[in-house]
Each structure stands twice: as C-alpha cells, then as structure tokens.
C-alpha cells in the first residue's frame, strides 16, 4: 500500500539515536513500548570476557555513547525487500558523531541520504566530517554518492539575544561548497518531497496555533545583514508510515511548535494516527516555558500521538509534564544510544 503522498506503508522502521543531550540506559522501559535501551544490544553484541556462575561477563559501560547538546537520528525503513537509510541531522561535533556511530556499530556505507532539518549548528556543525566519512565508506562499497538534502535558505550564522543583553552566537554554518567538497551530492528542497523513496519531508510548517510563535530573540546573519528571525522557516520534519501503526515523525527542534508539527504531519498523511513523535519539542527556557500547558492540551486533544519521545531541547519541565500525561505506556524519551523498533501489524 502507498500513502497519498507517494511513500509506501512500511513493514519495519528502526530509529537509532546517535546524538542527543541526555544519556540514560538504566531507566526501565514499560512492556509494549517499541524501545530498546542502549545497554541491551551492547550486551548482545560484545564478546564476553569470561563467565561467572554460568553467565557471560560482558564489559559494556566503556562502549556507551557520549551525550552532547544536539540531535541526530539514524532511520532505516524496510518495505518488502527494499530498504533505505536516512541520517536525520548530525549534531554539533563530527568526532562525537563518528565515535558514537562506531559504538553503535553503524555501517556508514548503508546511509543513502543525510537529511538536514534546519540550519542550526547543534544539528549541522559536524556535517562535513560526517559526510566525508560516509562518502568514503560508500565509495569503498561501490555505492552511489551520498545525497545531502538541505534547505536552500542557508544563513551564514545565527544567534539569540539573551536576557543578559548579549547575543549567544552559534558558530558559522557549513557552506554548500564545503559539503560537496567533503563528498556529498547536495540537493536543496524547500517544499514537500519524498526522501529515499520511503520517507516524506515537510516543507515550511504552517503556524496554526496562537501560542507557538517561534524562538524569541532569534536572529539570522547573511553577510553583514542581520534580521530578527523568530520563525526559523527553514526547519523541516521527516515522516514515515508503518503499516498498522501509523506515522512516525522526526522533528529536530520544532521551532514552528510541536503541535504545529503534529498537525502538519496529520495533514500530509491523512487517515493515519501519529504513532511516534520523536525529537526536540523546544519547550526549554524562560521565553517558551509558558507554552507547556497549552502544548500539552493540544498534543493530547488535537495531535493525539500514541507515543511521545521528547529529547534534545524539550527541557525537563516539559518532559516531566509529558511523562505525567502519557505515563509509562506512551512515554519513550529520546536519549543517546536508544533504539525504536517499529514493526507492521
């Protein structure tokens, strides 16, 4: 079966979190949640160093991923005998991404597309290092060049005017030329389009709610020209539908508002429940925390995701509210190294 937007209903979708702000491999996961803690597959994938009382002894804690401020998720989709793997963002540091990918035993040559959600350094900073490594792996495996899907409206730099009357600046954004030099085949898209035959990318996310008004104090630099840019309209999300489950939405920061993200996903993929809403909800900080209460109301009443998986820039206050609302059966927070295993039913 194929959705109205031309993407297939998947048999299987696996998402691995390569970069996130938090690490937590110890908290229990409720039965029925399609989530696997990092330690579980480390213990099954590392050779034991010995045995005690009939049990294997596996040294695993030196293999745990490193958390940092940013986000990156690796999504592999399967329909029948066709598969596609998309890397959603890379996080800020290329060396951290590569080290985590090695710990997670990621085969770099299988990554078909690197999809950059938006131009913010905590999502894009490591891109040239990561592109170079993936491009080399694909070339060695005899596979086509890596496609790097980006929004065409690339800023030179961005920053936020803080309550301290100082701009907190993100480092300069990587250039398209640098990405291509690293081995990426850059494709620019601002509209809704299919990615790697299995995923659907949004365009500009419509602003429907009254309270999700962007990121206060956010500015964009293009050369010497500086503009107030609270909307960050270059941000895009990625979605895929698993047969019998519904739509998984990967959202990096939800600068348009996570409710608006969910509503747009439902519009693009109608007659499908939002199954998993995964990524940054951007509800941390004094300028946005008053949105937590209306966000909770509209998520539960309008978007109605089956599972919420907040991470990155969501903040502990919003995460606590989400955990309370969805309890253990619908709350599966994004932490570095965790995996989501979504199978058709």
mmCIF file of C-alpha atoms in Angstrom:
data_model
loop_
_atom_site.group_PDB
_atom_site.id
_atom_site.type_symbol
_atom_site.label_atom_id
_atom_site.label_comp_id
_atom_site.label_asym_id
_atom_site.label_seq_id
_atom_site.Cartn_x
_atom_site.Cartn_y
_atom_site.Cartn_z
ATOM 1 C CA UNK A 1 0.000 0.000 0.000
ATOM 2 C CA UNK A 2 1.163 3.549 -0.761
ATOM 3 C CA UNK A 3 0.171 6.757 1.005
ATOM 4 C CA UNK A 4 -1.400 9.710 -0.781
ATOM 5 C CA UNK A 5 1.992 11.437 -0.803
ATOM 6 C CA UNK A 6 3.681 8.591 -2.681
ATOM 7 C CA UNK A 7 5.577 6.908 0.155
ATOM 8 C CA UNK A 8 4.952 3.238 0.973
ATOM 9 C CA UNK A 9 3.460 1.870 4.160
ATOM 10 C CA UNK A 10 6.499 0.253 5.726
ATOM 11 C CA UNK A 11 6.948 -3.228 7.109
ATOM 12 C CA UNK A 12 9.599 -2.042 9.533
ATOM 13 C CA UNK A 13 11.193 1.192 10.742
ATOM 14 C CA UNK A 14 14.226 1.256 13.040
ATOM 15 C CA UNK A 15 15.460 4.528 14.532
ATOM 16 C CA UNK A 16 18.731 4.827 16.444
ATOM 17 C CA UNK A 17 19.572 7.991 18.361
ATOM 18 C CA UNK A 18 23.209 8.849 17.607
ATOM 19 C CA UNK A 19 23.290 12.293 19.243
ATOM 20 C CA UNK A 20 21.109 13.744 21.999
ATOM 21 C CA UNK A 21 21.506 15.905 25.080
ATOM 22 C CA UNK A 22 20.941 13.078 27.568
ATOM 23 C CA UNK A 23 22.143 9.561 28.241
ATOM 24 C CA UNK A 24 20.050 7.073 30.220
ATOM 25 C CA UNK A 25 20.451 3.368 29.647
ATOM 26 C CA UNK A 26 19.325 2.348 33.149
ATOM 27 C CA UNK A 27 15.699 3.504 33.383
ATOM 28 C CA UNK A 28 13.201 0.724 32.790
ATOM 29 C CA UNK A 29 11.069 0.662 29.642
ATOM 30 C CA UNK A 30 7.426 -0.315 30.002
ATOM 31 C CA UNK A 31 6.293 -3.558 28.344
ATOM 32 C CA UNK A 32 4.830 -2.900 24.919
ATOM 33 C CA UNK A 33 6.859 0.222 24.142
ATOM 34 C CA UNK A 34 8.863 -0.267 20.926
ATOM 35 C CA UNK A 35 12.079 0.994 22.504
ATOM 36 C CA UNK A 36 15.338 -0.783 23.292
ATOM 37 C CA UNK A 37 17.854 0.598 25.798
ATOM 38 C CA UNK A 38 21.433 1.034 24.645
ATOM 39 C CA UNK A 39 22.797 -1.480 27.142
ATOM 40 C CA UNK A 40 20.557 -4.266 25.812
ATOM 41 C CA UNK A 41 22.142 -4.523 22.379
ATOM 42 C CA UNK A 42 25.619 -3.779 23.723
ATOM 43 C CA UNK A 43 25.369 -6.849 25.950
ATOM 44 C CA UNK A 44 24.260 -8.956 22.989
ATOM 45 C CA UNK A 45 26.846 -7.595 20.562
ATOM 46 C CA UNK A 46 30.109 -7.542 22.563
ATOM 47 C CA UNK A 47 32.159 -10.673 23.079
ATOM 48 C CA UNK A 48 32.245 -11.796 26.716
ATOM 49 C CA UNK A 49 35.476 -11.560 28.664
ATOM 50 C CA UNK A 50 34.649 -14.579 30.782
ATOM 51 C CA UNK A 51 31.941 -16.318 32.762
ATOM 52 C CA UNK A 52 30.742 -16.408 36.346
ATOM 53 C CA UNK A 53 28.245 -18.851 37.778
ATOM 54 C CA UNK A 54 27.221 -19.873 34.261
ATOM 55 C CA UNK A 55 26.672 -16.310 32.999
ATOM 56 C CA UNK A 56 28.700 -14.400 30.421
ATOM 57 C CA UNK A 57 30.619 -11.359 31.644
ATOM 58 C CA UNK A 58 30.479 -8.506 29.114
ATOM 59 C CA UNK A 59 32.387 -5.244 29.540
ATOM 60 C CA UNK A 60 29.897 -2.721 28.126
ATOM 61 C CA UNK A 61 30.000 0.539 30.026
ATOM 62 C CA UNK A 62 33.073 1.768 28.157
ATOM 63 C CA UNK A 63 31.060 1.401 24.941
ATOM 64 C CA UNK A 64 28.220 3.749 25.906
ATOM 65 C CA UNK A 65 27.568 6.717 23.629
ATOM 66 C CA UNK A 66 28.511 10.259 24.631
ATOM 67 C CA UNK A 67 25.746 12.841 25.052
ATOM 68 C CA UNK A 68 26.082 16.450 23.919
ATOM 69 C CA UNK A 69 23.799 19.370 23.076
ATOM 70 C CA UNK A 70 22.408 18.451 19.675
ATOM 71 C CA UNK A 71 20.413 15.829 17.822
ATOM 72 C CA UNK A 72 20.973 13.098 15.241
ATOM 73 C CA UNK A 73 18.862 10.050 14.446
ATOM 74 C CA UNK A 74 19.510 7.203 12.016
ATOM 75 C CA UNK A 75 16.339 5.828 10.426
ATOM 76 C CA UNK A 76 16.212 2.597 8.397
ATOM 77 C CA UNK A 77 12.976 1.767 6.584
ATOM 78 C CA UNK A 78 12.017 -1.549 5.017
ATOM 79 C CA UNK A 79 9.182 -2.436 2.683
ATOM 80 C CA UNK A 80 9.277 -5.964 1.283
ATOM 81 C CA UNK A 81 12.886 -6.449 0.144
ATOM 82 C CA UNK A 82 13.621 -2.743 -0.309
ATOM 83 C CA UNK A 83 15.400 -0.748 2.382
ATOM 84 C CA UNK A 84 16.561 2.841 2.756
ATOM 85 C CA UNK A 85 18.573 4.542 5.474
ATOM 86 C CA UNK A 86 18.393 8.269 6.180
ATOM 87 C CA UNK A 87 20.552 10.159 8.663
ATOM 88 C CA UNK A 88 18.465 12.930 10.202
ATOM 89 C CA UNK A 89 20.901 15.683 11.311
ATOM 90 C CA UNK A 90 24.441 15.133 12.576
ATOM 91 C CA UNK A 91 24.746 17.170 15.772
ATOM 92 C CA UNK A 92 27.483 19.716 16.502
ATOM 93 C CA UNK A 93 30.692 17.666 16.558
ATOM 94 C CA UNK A 94 31.780 15.344 13.800
ATOM 95 C CA UNK A 95 34.189 13.433 16.025
ATOM 96 C CA UNK A 96 31.477 12.741 18.611
ATOM 97 C CA UNK A 97 29.085 11.532 15.898
ATOM 98 C CA UNK A 98 31.700 9.194 14.409
ATOM 99 C CA UNK A 99 32.676 7.818 17.822
ATOM 100 C CA UNK A 100 29.035 7.176 18.746
ATOM 101 C CA UNK A 101 28.357 5.593 15.356
ATOM 102 C CA UNK A 102 31.271 3.221 15.918
ATOM 103 C CA UNK A 103 29.954 2.310 19.369
ATOM 104 C CA UNK A 104 26.555 1.623 17.790
ATOM 105 C CA UNK A 105 28.145 -0.483 15.011
ATOM 106 C CA UNK A 106 26.661 1.717 12.282
ATOM 107 C CA UNK A 107 27.618 0.662 8.749
ATOM 108 C CA UNK A 108 28.311 4.066 7.211
ATOM 109 C CA UNK A 109 28.108 2.712 3.662
ATOM 110 C CA UNK A 110 24.391 1.936 4.066
ATOM 111 C CA UNK A 111 23.424 5.582 4.686
ATOM 112 C CA UNK A 112 21.720 6.749 1.497
ATOM 113 C CA UNK A 113 20.689 10.303 2.432
ATOM 114 C CA UNK A 114 21.764 12.825 5.027
ATOM 115 C CA UNK A 115 18.718 14.999 5.711
ATOM 116 C CA UNK A 116 19.444 18.291 7.478
ATOM 117 C CA UNK A 117 16.331 19.502 9.287
ATOM 118 C CA UNK A 118 17.435 23.137 9.568
ATOM 119 C CA UNK A 119 20.457 25.371 9.678
ATOM 120 C CA UNK A 120 21.400 25.412 13.354
ATOM 121 C CA UNK A 121 24.924 24.418 14.320
ATOM 122 C CA UNK A 122 23.828 21.952 17.016
ATOM 123 C CA UNK A 123 22.276 19.976 14.134
ATOM 124 C CA UNK A 124 24.653 20.843 11.287
ATOM 125 C CA UNK A 125 28.055 21.537 12.851
ATOM 126 C CA UNK A 126 29.542 18.089 12.239
ATOM 127 C CA UNK A 127 28.257 17.740 8.707
ATOM 128 C CA UNK A 128 31.474 17.984 6.680
ATOM 129 C CA UNK A 129 33.297 15.456 8.886
ATOM 130 C CA UNK A 130 30.354 13.050 8.808
ATOM 131 C CA UNK A 131 29.767 13.473 5.069
ATOM 132 C CA UNK A 132 33.426 12.746 4.344
ATOM 133 C CA UNK A 133 33.333 9.520 6.368
ATOM 134 C CA UNK A 134 30.071 8.300 4.837
ATOM 135 C CA UNK A 135 31.160 9.252 1.312
ATOM 136 C CA UNK A 136 34.397 7.303 1.721
ATOM 137 C CA UNK A 137 32.538 4.253 3.055
ATOM 138 C CA UNK A 138 30.026 4.326 0.206
ATOM 139 C CA UNK A 139 32.771 4.737 -2.379
ATOM 140 C CA UNK A 140 34.660 1.766 -0.903
ATOM 141 C CA UNK A 141 31.459 -0.311 -1.042
ATOM 142 C CA UNK A 142 30.820 0.679 -4.664
ATOM 143 C CA UNK A 143 27.639 2.580 -3.840
ATOM 144 C CA UNK A 144 26.404 5.877 -5.324
ATOM 145 C CA UNK A 145 27.420 9.178 -3.704
ATOM 146 C CA UNK A 146 25.676 10.298 -0.535
ATOM 147 C CA UNK A 147 22.751 12.672 -1.112
ATOM 148 C CA UNK A 148 22.708 15.613 1.319
ATOM 149 C CA UNK A 149 19.211 17.114 1.491
ATOM 150 C CA UNK A 150 19.223 20.699 2.791
ATOM 151 C CA UNK A 151 17.006 23.768 2.735
ATOM 152 C CA UNK A 152 18.236 26.306 0.165
ATOM 153 C CA UNK A 153 17.929 29.292 2.529
ATOM 154 C CA UNK A 154 21.275 28.799 4.236
ATOM 155 C CA UNK A 155 22.280 31.513 6.723
ATOM 156 C CA UNK A 156 25.874 32.378 7.426
ATOM 157 C CA UNK A 157 25.344 32.379 11.169
ATOM 158 C CA UNK A 158 22.636 32.574 13.802
ATOM 159 C CA UNK A 159 22.303 33.771 17.374
ATOM 160 C CA UNK A 160 19.860 34.516 20.167
ATOM 161 C CA UNK A 161 19.634 37.764 22.101
ATOM 162 C CA UNK A 162 19.600 36.616 25.713
ATOM 163 C CA UNK A 163 18.055 38.325 28.783
ATOM 164 C CA UNK A 164 21.647 39.288 29.657
ATOM 165 C CA UNK A 165 21.624 41.657 26.637
ATOM 166 C CA UNK A 166 24.296 39.540 24.965
ATOM 167 C CA UNK A 167 23.869 37.524 21.768
ATOM 168 C CA UNK A 168 24.550 33.827 22.314
ATOM 169 C CA UNK A 169 26.007 33.017 18.917
ATOM 170 C CA UNK A 170 26.045 29.687 17.166
ATOM 171 C CA UNK A 171 29.216 29.069 15.152
ATOM 172 C CA UNK A 172 29.078 29.786 11.398
ATOM 173 C CA UNK A 173 27.120 27.317 9.293
ATOM 174 C CA UNK A 174 28.935 24.920 6.944
ATOM 175 C CA UNK A 175 28.825 26.062 3.315
ATOM 176 C CA UNK A 176 27.263 24.073 0.497
ATOM 177 C CA UNK A 177 30.654 24.092 -1.218
ATOM 178 C CA UNK A 178 32.308 22.534 1.848
ATOM 179 C CA UNK A 179 29.661 19.805 1.966
ATOM 180 C CA UNK A 180 30.209 18.998 -1.698
ATOM 181 C CA UNK A 181 33.990 19.038 -1.272
ATOM 182 C CA UNK A 182 33.577 16.503 1.530
ATOM 183 C CA UNK A 183 31.850 14.177 -0.944
ATOM 184 C CA UNK A 184 28.168 14.979 -0.598
ATOM 185 C CA UNK A 185 25.777 15.398 -3.503
ATOM 186 C CA UNK A 186 23.833 18.445 -2.286
ATOM 187 C CA UNK A 187 20.114 18.616 -3.103
ATOM 188 C CA UNK A 188 18.173 21.691 -1.985
ATOM 189 C CA UNK A 189 14.474 21.428 -1.157
ATOM 190 C CA UNK A 190 12.051 23.868 0.430
ATOM 191 C CA UNK A 191 8.818 22.043 -0.446
ATOM 192 C CA UNK A 192 7.231 18.733 0.488
ATOM 193 C CA UNK A 193 9.072 15.869 -1.194
ATOM 194 C CA UNK A 194 9.866 12.169 -0.943
ATOM 195 C CA UNK A 195 13.234 11.188 0.542
ATOM 196 C CA UNK A 196 14.923 7.893 -0.368
ATOM 197 C CA UNK A 197 11.584 6.528 -1.670
ATOM 198 C CA UNK A 198 10.422 5.661 1.876
ATOM 199 C CA UNK A 199 10.186 8.943 3.788
ATOM 200 C CA UNK A 200 8.254 12.180 3.399
ATOM 201 C CA UNK A 201 9.885 15.539 4.104
ATOM 202 C CA UNK A 202 7.783 18.557 5.003
ATOM 203 C CA UNK A 203 8.097 21.992 3.547
ATOM 204 C CA UNK A 204 7.537 25.146 5.566
ATOM 205 C CA UNK A 205 5.446 24.109 8.571
ATOM 206 C CA UNK A 206 2.194 26.113 8.783
ATOM 207 C CA UNK A 207 1.699 28.062 12.006
ATOM 208 C CA UNK A 208 -1.802 27.214 13.212
ATOM 209 C CA UNK A 209 -1.735 27.689 16.980
ATOM 210 C CA UNK A 210 -1.777 31.125 18.578
ATOM 211 C CA UNK A 211 0.899 30.449 21.195
ATOM 212 C CA UNK A 212 3.626 28.710 19.152
ATOM 213 C CA UNK A 213 5.287 31.894 17.932
ATOM 214 C CA UNK A 214 8.839 30.756 17.252
ATOM 215 C CA UNK A 215 12.046 31.411 19.156
ATOM 216 C CA UNK A 216 12.063 34.860 20.790
ATOM 217 C CA UNK A 217 15.235 36.870 20.242
ATOM 218 C CA UNK A 218 16.496 34.641 17.427
ATOM 219 C CA UNK A 219 18.453 36.471 14.688
ATOM 220 C CA UNK A 220 19.930 35.378 11.368
ATOM 221 C CA UNK A 221 23.075 36.701 9.692
ATOM 222 C CA UNK A 222 23.522 36.804 5.905
ATOM 223 C CA UNK A 223 26.847 38.534 5.471
ATOM 224 C CA UNK A 224 26.545 41.919 7.172
ATOM 225 C CA UNK A 225 22.745 41.843 7.091
ATOM 226 C CA UNK A 226 21.132 40.829 10.376
ATOM 227 C CA UNK A 227 17.403 40.139 10.676
ATOM 228 C CA UNK A 228 15.113 39.205 13.524
ATOM 229 C CA UNK A 229 14.119 35.648 12.603
ATOM 230 C CA UNK A 230 11.910 34.126 15.278
ATOM 231 C CA UNK A 231 10.101 31.831 12.813
ATOM 232 C CA UNK A 232 13.103 29.817 11.513
ATOM 233 C CA UNK A 233 11.067 28.807 8.479
ATOM 234 C CA UNK A 234 13.818 26.615 7.024
ATOM 235 C CA UNK A 235 13.087 23.872 9.560
ATOM 236 C CA UNK A 236 11.546 20.710 8.105
ATOM 237 C CA UNK A 237 10.481 17.411 9.630
ATOM 238 C CA UNK A 238 10.689 13.873 8.271
ATOM 239 C CA UNK A 239 7.876 11.315 8.444
ATOM 240 C CA UNK A 240 7.259 7.674 7.584
ATOM 241 C CA UNK A 241 4.245 5.405 7.980
ATOM 242 C CA UNK A 242 4.429 1.853 9.303
ATOM 243 C CA UNK A 243 1.559 -0.390 8.240
ATOM 244 C CA UNK A 244 -0.928 -0.900 11.070
ATOM 245 C CA UNK A 245 0.889 1.501 13.410
ATOM 246 C CA UNK A 246 0.660 4.950 11.840
ATOM 247 C CA UNK A 247 3.077 7.811 11.251
ATOM 248 C CA UNK A 248 6.438 8.354 12.886
ATOM 249 C CA UNK A 249 7.532 11.996 12.895
ATOM 250 C CA UNK A 250 11.154 13.044 13.332
ATOM 251 C CA UNK A 251 11.278 16.659 14.466
ATOM 252 C CA UNK A 252 14.599 18.262 15.300
ATOM 253 C CA UNK A 253 13.660 21.333 17.343
ATOM 254 C CA UNK A 254 10.019 22.076 16.496
ATOM 255 C CA UNK A 255 10.702 25.799 16.207
ATOM 256 C CA UNK A 256 7.312 26.033 14.471
ATOM 257 C CA UNK A 257 5.812 24.430 17.579
ATOM 258 C CA UNK A 258 5.488 20.711 18.172
ATOM 259 C CA UNK A 259 1.684 20.923 17.916
ATOM 260 C CA UNK A 260 2.005 22.601 14.524
ATOM 261 C CA UNK A 261 4.464 19.866 13.513
ATOM 262 C CA UNK A 262 1.984 17.173 14.513
ATOM 263 C CA UNK A 263 -0.931 18.867 12.775
ATOM 264 C CA UNK A 264 1.052 19.223 9.544
ATOM 265 C CA UNK A 265 2.083 15.570 9.689
ATOM 266 C CA UNK A 266 -1.574 14.612 10.004
ATOM 267 C CA UNK A 267 -2.470 16.852 7.051
ATOM 268 C CA UNK A 268 0.272 15.414 4.833
ATOM 269 C CA UNK A 269 -0.518 11.831 5.801
ATOM 270 C CA UNK A 270 -4.280 11.841 6.385
ATOM 271 C CA UNK A 271 -6.201 8.928 7.880
ATOM 272 C CA UNK A 272 -3.078 7.940 9.823
ATOM 273 C CA UNK A 273 -2.606 8.283 13.559
ATOM 274 C CA UNK A 274 0.641 9.838 14.707
ATOM 275 C CA UNK A 275 2.322 6.814 16.234
ATOM 276 C CA UNK A 276 5.671 8.202 17.439
ATOM 277 C CA UNK A 277 6.509 11.907 17.816
ATOM 278 C CA UNK A 278 10.272 11.905 18.249
ATOM 279 C CA UNK A 279 12.808 14.686 18.757
ATOM 280 C CA UNK A 280 13.150 18.165 20.225
ATOM 281 C CA UNK A 281 9.968 19.909 21.336
ATOM 282 C CA UNK A 282 11.809 23.162 22.225
ATOM 283 C CA UNK A 283 9.967 23.967 25.429
ATOM 284 C CA UNK A 284 13.042 24.841 27.498
ATOM 285 C CA UNK A 285 13.851 28.409 28.528
ATOM 286 C CA UNK A 286 12.039 31.316 30.138
ATOM 287 C CA UNK A 287 10.702 32.648 26.827
ATOM 288 C CA UNK A 288 8.890 29.416 25.867
ATOM 289 C CA UNK A 289 8.061 27.543 29.072
ATOM 290 C CA UNK A 290 4.681 29.254 29.343
ATOM 291 C CA UNK A 291 3.729 27.228 26.251
ATOM 292 C CA UNK A 292 3.998 23.891 28.064
ATOM 293 C CA UNK A 293 0.411 23.858 29.363
ATOM 294 C CA UNK A 294 -1.343 24.699 26.051
ATOM 295 C CA UNK A 295 1.049 22.381 24.210
ATOM 296 C CA UNK A 296 0.085 19.506 26.495
ATOM 297 C CA UNK A 297 -3.610 20.233 25.929
ATOM 298 C CA UNK A 298 -3.335 20.341 22.144
ATOM 299 C CA UNK A 299 -0.993 17.378 21.859
ATOM 300 C CA UNK A 300 -3.412 15.166 23.749
ATOM 301 C CA UNK A 301 -6.584 16.541 22.116
ATOM 302 C CA UNK A 302 -5.591 17.532 18.554
ATOM 303 C CA UNK A 303 -2.434 15.649 17.555
ATOM 304 C CA UNK A 304 -3.059 12.578 19.754
ATOM 305 C CA UNK A 305 0.258 10.766 19.277
ATOM 306 C CA UNK A 306 0.318 7.226 20.586
ATOM 307 C CA UNK A 307 3.884 7.643 21.901
ATOM 308 C CA UNK A 308 5.792 10.819 22.729
ATOM 309 C CA UNK A 309 9.582 10.659 22.592
ATOM 310 C CA UNK A 310 10.879 14.094 23.602
ATOM 311 C CA UNK A 311 14.594 14.830 23.572
ATOM 312 C CA UNK A 312 17.234 17.451 22.857
ATOM 313 C CA UNK A 313 15.714 20.914 23.519
ATOM 314 C CA UNK A 314 12.468 19.802 25.177
ATOM 315 C CA UNK A 315 13.628 20.655 28.700
ATOM 316 C CA UNK A 316 12.968 18.854 31.966
ATOM 317 C CA UNK A 317 9.788 20.766 32.819
ATOM 318 C CA UNK A 318 8.057 19.789 29.587
ATOM 319 C CA UNK A 319 9.481 16.259 29.774
ATOM 320 C CA UNK A 320 8.022 15.856 33.260
ATOM 321 C CA UNK A 321 4.619 17.079 32.064
ATOM 322 C CA UNK A 322 4.720 14.673 29.119
ATOM 323 C CA UNK A 323 5.744 11.761 31.328
ATOM 324 C CA UNK A 324 2.871 12.526 33.685
ATOM 325 C CA UNK A 325 0.326 12.799 30.859
ATOM 326 C CA UNK A 326 1.399 9.732 28.877
ATOM 327 C CA UNK A 327 2.527 7.548 31.787
ATOM 328 C CA UNK A 328 4.859 4.637 31.119
ATOM 329 C CA UNK A 329 2.767 3.231 28.262
ATOM 330 C CA UNK A 330 3.128 6.246 25.964
ATOM 331 C CA UNK A 331 6.326 7.957 27.114
ATOM 332 C CA UNK A 332 9.589 6.828 25.496
ATOM 333 C CA UNK A 333 12.119 9.672 25.833
ATOM 334 C CA UNK A 334 14.873 10.136 23.297
ATOM 335 C CA UNK A 335 18.322 9.568 24.785
ATOM 336 C CA UNK A 336 21.597 8.897 23.025
ATOM 337 C CA UNK A 337 22.054 5.264 22.029
ATOM 338 C CA UNK A 338 18.439 4.182 22.368
ATOM 339 C CA UNK A 339 16.575 2.451 19.540
ATOM 340 C CA UNK A 340 12.950 2.403 18.430
ATOM 341 C CA UNK A 341 11.803 -0.768 16.670
ATOM 342 C CA UNK A 342 8.529 -0.198 14.830
ATOM 343 C CA UNK A 343 7.094 -3.254 13.121
ATOM 344 C CA UNK A 344 3.972 -3.540 10.981
ATOM 345 C CA UNK A 345 0.924 -5.164 12.482
#
